[in-house]
Amino acid sequence: MNAPRILVFAGSLRTGSYNLALAKAAAQQLEALNAQVTLLDLADYPLPIYDGNLEQASGVPAAARTLHTTIAAHQGVFIASPEYNASVTPLLLNTIAWISRVNENGGKLAVFGQPVFALGSASPGYYGGYRGLLALRHLLTLTLHSQVLPQMVTLSQAHLAFNEQGQLKDEAAQNMLQEMAKQLVKAAHTVK
Ligand SMILES: Cc1cc2nc3c(=O)[nH]c(=O)nc-3n(C[C@H](O)[C@H](O)[C@H](O)COP(=O)(O)O)c2cc1C
């Protein structure tokens, strides 16, 4: 069986981001299951705030078109994103908005229907970003027709969660991440 291609990224640009730490920990788990992982940083794909006038004048920025092509080349996607005010971060929402305007490979939005998605969130608070993941799940499934795994990874008290090597200290949290990785690899095998 070929190694499934899995894209991993975080919905935060913050230096020391707990969600980037979670994304990296997920990438390690996925690689341990023989997945072919691409870990990308949205800082390398800067995008202006979506504006219909800008799109009309200059089209979709190259960074969004590259992200669209990158998603299309993967069978699974893991997003680790903080919740901001119990919802999706502006960074992630804006990135998804621009990608959804790329009219290639089956038309707008089609790319979100191809890979299987899995979601995670880390927060210093007690909810672990769970409410933001519900908003992200809603966005992906309802409007973008994505398949999103039921298993979600939420990490509360994230400022205490990682050791100096970037590994999760808590065994229950490690198990939750490992289970998500297993399910994502399994589901990604069913995607062309
Ligand atoms: C505008 C804003 C809104 C936030 N809203 C929430 C929230 O609703 N729930 C929560 O748990 N944390 C919230 N936080 C705190 C973030 O979880 C915290 O900053 C976290 O470290 C961000 O993730 P990162 O470490 O990956 O950058 C908010 C932070 C900001 C800047």
Tab-separated table of C-alpha atoms and ligand atoms in Angstrom:
chain	number	residue	atom	x	y	z
A	1	MET	CA	0.000	0.000	0.000
A	2	ASN	CA	1.399	3.435	-0.945
A	3	ALA	CA	2.169	5.933	1.803
A	4	PRO	CA	-0.729	8.423	1.912
A	5	ARG	CA	0.221	12.066	1.370
A	6	ILE	CA	-0.884	14.192	4.320
A	7	LEU	CA	-0.658	17.953	4.541
A	8	VAL	CA	-0.269	19.487	8.011
A	9	PHE	CA	-0.457	23.145	8.976
A	10	ALA	CA	-1.437	25.491	11.800
A	11	GLY	CA	-3.962	28.326	11.812
A	12	SER	CA	-1.617	30.625	13.724
A	13	LEU	CA	1.477	32.624	12.755
A	14	ARG	CA	2.472	33.419	16.347
A	15	THR	CA	6.064	32.720	17.336
A	16	GLY	CA	5.867	29.906	19.875
A	17	SER	CA	2.378	28.932	18.647
A	18	TYR	CA	0.934	26.000	20.609
A	19	ASN	CA	-1.001	25.002	17.514
A	20	LEU	CA	2.162	24.850	15.449
A	21	ALA	CA	3.589	22.648	18.214
A	22	LEU	CA	0.482	20.452	17.938
A	23	ALA	CA	0.834	20.361	14.132
A	24	LYS	CA	4.467	19.242	14.502
A	25	ALA	CA	3.535	16.574	17.047
A	26	ALA	CA	0.809	15.342	14.664
A	27	ALA	CA	3.312	15.271	11.783
A	28	GLN	CA	5.572	13.022	13.879
A	29	GLN	CA	2.709	10.654	14.678
A	30	LEU	CA	1.656	10.526	11.028
A	31	GLU	CA	5.210	9.832	9.880
A	32	ALA	CA	5.448	7.026	12.442
A	33	LEU	CA	2.479	5.494	10.612
A	34	ASN	CA	4.409	5.742	7.319
A	35	ALA	CA	2.462	8.694	5.947
A	36	GLN	CA	4.255	11.078	3.600
A	37	VAL	CA	3.854	14.356	5.469
A	38	THR	CA	4.128	17.919	4.185
A	39	LEU	CA	4.329	20.382	7.083
A	40	LEU	CA	3.731	23.888	5.838
A	41	ASP	CA	3.753	27.271	7.520
A	42	LEU	CA	1.093	29.774	6.431
A	43	ALA	CA	3.682	32.511	7.077
A	44	ASP	CA	5.198	31.420	3.758
A	45	TYR	CA	1.862	32.141	1.999
A	46	PRO	CA	1.001	35.724	2.948
A	47	LEU	CA	-2.376	36.851	1.629
A	48	PRO	CA	-4.182	40.194	1.777
A	49	ILE	CA	-7.603	40.308	3.422
A	50	TYR	CA	-10.092	38.958	0.895
A	51	ASP	CA	-11.627	41.811	-1.072
A	52	GLY	CA	-13.806	41.294	-4.140
A	53	ASN	CA	-12.435	44.481	-5.722
A	54	LEU	CA	-8.885	43.185	-5.363
A	55	GLU	CA	-9.884	39.849	-6.895
A	56	GLN	CA	-11.617	41.676	-9.756
A	57	ALA	CA	-8.544	43.829	-10.387
A	58	SER	CA	-5.724	41.309	-9.933
A	59	GLY	CA	-7.244	37.832	-9.657
A	60	VAL	CA	-6.465	35.321	-6.914
A	61	PRO	CA	-2.960	35.825	-5.435
A	62	ALA	CA	-0.277	33.294	-6.366
A	63	ALA	CA	0.042	32.144	-2.728
A	64	ALA	CA	-3.612	31.019	-2.679
A	65	ARG	CA	-3.229	29.255	-6.018
A	66	THR	CA	-0.150	27.434	-4.709
A	67	LEU	CA	-2.023	26.378	-1.576
A	68	HIS	CA	-4.892	25.138	-3.753
A	69	THR	CA	-2.492	23.004	-5.820
A	70	THR	CA	-0.837	21.741	-2.643
A	71	ILE	CA	-4.143	20.636	-1.095
A	72	ALA	CA	-5.092	18.903	-4.358
A	73	ALA	CA	-1.835	16.912	-4.199
A	74	HIS	CA	-2.678	15.408	-0.789
A	75	GLN	CA	-5.098	12.729	0.354
A	76	GLY	CA	-5.362	13.985	3.924
A	77	VAL	CA	-5.098	17.346	5.675
A	78	PHE	CA	-4.578	17.979	9.381
A	79	ILE	CA	-5.261	21.534	10.574
A	80	ALA	CA	-4.316	22.589	14.103
A	81	SER	CA	-5.911	25.933	14.792
A	82	PRO	CA	-6.579	28.132	17.799
A	83	GLU	CA	-10.065	29.430	18.443
A	84	TYR	CA	-10.445	33.174	18.490
A	85	ASN	CA	-13.599	34.307	20.246
A	86	ALA	CA	-14.931	30.754	19.963
A	87	SER	CA	-14.533	30.769	16.193
A	88	VAL	CA	-12.068	30.315	13.334
A	89	THR	CA	-8.965	32.556	13.325
A	90	PRO	CA	-9.001	35.397	10.778
A	91	LEU	CA	-5.828	33.914	9.258
A	92	LEU	CA	-7.452	30.556	8.570
A	93	LEU	CA	-10.771	32.026	7.454
A	94	ASN	CA	-9.028	34.401	5.053
A	95	THR	CA	-6.759	31.662	3.699
A	96	ILE	CA	-9.739	29.382	3.071
A	97	ALA	CA	-11.697	32.245	1.476
A	98	TRP	CA	-8.937	32.942	-1.047
A	99	ILE	CA	-8.366	29.238	-1.819
A	100	SER	CA	-12.099	28.837	-2.386
A	101	ARG	CA	-11.865	31.434	-5.173
A	102	VAL	CA	-9.408	29.382	-7.262
A	103	ASN	CA	-11.377	28.133	-10.218
A	104	GLU	CA	-9.297	25.130	-11.269
A	105	ASN	CA	-9.460	21.331	-11.077
A	106	GLY	CA	-13.222	20.903	-11.067
A	107	GLY	CA	-14.208	24.462	-10.224
A	108	LYS	CA	-14.324	26.626	-7.137
A	109	LEU	CA	-14.570	24.729	-3.831
A	110	ALA	CA	-13.911	21.350	-5.503
A	111	VAL	CA	-10.464	21.026	-3.942
A	112	PHE	CA	-11.940	20.921	-0.440
A	113	GLY	CA	-13.977	17.853	-1.354
A	114	GLN	CA	-10.923	15.775	-2.323
A	115	PRO	CA	-8.795	15.071	0.745
A	116	VAL	CA	-10.111	13.941	4.096
A	117	PHE	CA	-9.656	16.510	6.865
A	118	ALA	CA	-8.843	16.087	10.546
A	119	LEU	CA	-8.900	18.945	13.039
A	120	GLY	CA	-7.064	19.828	16.202
A	121	SER	CA	-6.764	22.791	18.496
A	122	ALA	CA	-4.606	23.905	21.395
A	123	SER	CA	-5.398	26.666	23.852
A	124	PRO	CA	-4.106	27.820	27.226
A	125	GLY	CA	-7.780	27.878	28.305
A	126	TYR	CA	-9.962	25.018	29.529
A	127	TYR	CA	-12.002	24.419	26.358
A	128	GLY	CA	-8.902	23.552	24.328
A	129	GLY	CA	-10.263	25.463	21.343
A	130	TYR	CA	-13.145	23.036	20.933
A	131	ARG	CA	-15.693	25.717	20.010
A	132	GLY	CA	-13.458	27.042	17.237
A	133	LEU	CA	-13.187	23.537	15.801
A	134	LEU	CA	-16.968	23.287	15.658
A	135	ALA	CA	-17.025	26.508	13.625
A	136	LEU	CA	-14.238	25.181	11.371
A	137	ARG	CA	-16.033	21.844	10.937
A	138	HIS	CA	-19.218	23.699	10.026
A	139	LEU	CA	-17.360	25.780	7.445
A	140	LEU	CA	-15.595	22.798	5.884
A	141	THR	CA	-18.527	20.402	5.781
A	142	LEU	CA	-21.467	22.664	5.134
A	143	THR	CA	-20.114	25.121	2.624
A	144	LEU	CA	-17.028	23.419	1.210
A	145	HIS	CA	-18.360	19.836	1.143
A	146	SER	CA	-15.295	18.405	2.870
A	147	GLN	CA	-15.160	15.096	4.634
A	148	VAL	CA	-14.022	15.777	8.217
A	149	LEU	CA	-13.130	12.971	10.631
A	150	PRO	CA	-15.289	12.804	13.756
A	151	GLN	CA	-12.156	12.463	15.931
A	152	MET	CA	-10.857	15.894	16.927
A	153	VAL	CA	-7.822	16.651	19.074
A	154	THR	CA	-8.286	19.374	21.664
A	155	LEU	CA	-5.536	20.386	24.025
A	156	SER	CA	-6.424	22.549	27.001
A	157	GLN	CA	-3.776	24.275	29.135
A	158	ALA	CA	-1.520	24.120	26.100
A	159	HIS	CA	1.137	26.298	27.740
A	160	LEU	CA	1.864	23.328	30.044
A	161	ALA	CA	1.374	20.549	27.501
A	162	PHE	CA	4.704	20.219	25.672
A	163	ASN	CA	8.169	19.246	26.878
A	164	GLU	CA	11.354	20.887	25.574
A	165	GLN	CA	11.516	18.428	22.673
A	166	GLY	CA	8.039	19.553	21.574
A	167	GLN	CA	6.446	16.279	22.636
A	168	LEU	CA	3.166	16.047	24.506
A	169	LYS	CA	3.768	15.353	28.178
A	170	ASP	CA	0.380	13.849	28.939
A	171	GLU	CA	-0.202	10.241	27.903
A	172	ALA	CA	-3.938	10.745	27.354
A	173	ALA	CA	-3.207	13.668	24.999
A	174	GLN	CA	-0.613	11.565	23.144
A	175	ASN	CA	-3.150	8.770	22.755
A	176	MET	CA	-5.777	11.186	21.440
A	177	LEU	CA	-3.330	12.479	18.821
A	178	GLN	CA	-2.205	8.975	17.891
A	179	GLU	CA	-5.801	7.824	17.425
A	180	MET	CA	-6.545	10.806	15.185
A	181	ALA	CA	-3.385	10.052	13.156
A	182	LYS	CA	-4.431	6.399	12.748
A	183	GLN	CA	-7.907	7.346	11.583
A	184	LEU	CA	-6.572	9.996	9.203
A	185	VAL	CA	-4.070	7.614	7.605
A	186	LYS	CA	-6.790	4.960	7.271
A	187	ALA	CA	-9.216	7.404	5.659
A	188	ALA	CA	-6.527	8.925	3.409
A	189	HIS	CA	-5.856	5.463	1.963
A	190	THR	CA	-9.379	5.511	0.518
A	191	VAL	CA	-8.769	8.816	-1.339
A	192	LYS	CA	-7.352	8.742	-4.877
B	1	LIG	C1	-8.403	37.645	19.363
B	1	LIG	C2	-8.209	36.464	20.253
B	1	LIG	C3	-9.290	35.733	20.664
B	1	LIG	C4	-9.131	34.596	21.463
B	1	LIG	N1	-10.214	33.852	21.800
B	1	LIG	C5	-10.047	32.696	22.471
B	1	LIG	C6	-11.140	31.822	22.728
B	1	LIG	O1	-12.266	32.071	22.348
B	1	LIG	N2	-10.900	30.663	23.390
B	1	LIG	C7	-9.637	30.298	23.788
B	1	LIG	O2	-9.480	29.228	24.372
B	1	LIG	N3	-8.580	31.105	23.585
B	1	LIG	C8	-8.754	32.288	22.925
B	1	LIG	N4	-7.690	33.102	22.679
B	1	LIG	C9	-6.374	32.728	23.231
B	1	LIG	C10	-5.647	31.786	22.296
B	1	LIG	O3	-6.099	30.473	22.513
B	1	LIG	C11	-4.149	31.875	22.606
B	1	LIG	O4	-3.678	33.157	22.259
B	1	LIG	C12	-3.369	30.793	21.872
B	1	LIG	O5	-2.039	30.795	22.345
B	1	LIG	C13	-3.402	31.022	20.374
B	1	LIG	O6	-2.886	29.894	19.723
B	1	LIG	P1	-1.345	29.799	19.266
B	1	LIG	O7	-0.549	29.589	20.515
B	1	LIG	O8	-1.311	28.632	18.351
B	1	LIG	O9	-0.991	31.098	18.568
B	1	LIG	C14	-7.828	34.241	21.892
B	1	LIG	C15	-6.727	34.992	21.474
B	1	LIG	C16	-6.912	36.085	20.664
B	1	LIG	C17	-5.688	36.861	20.193
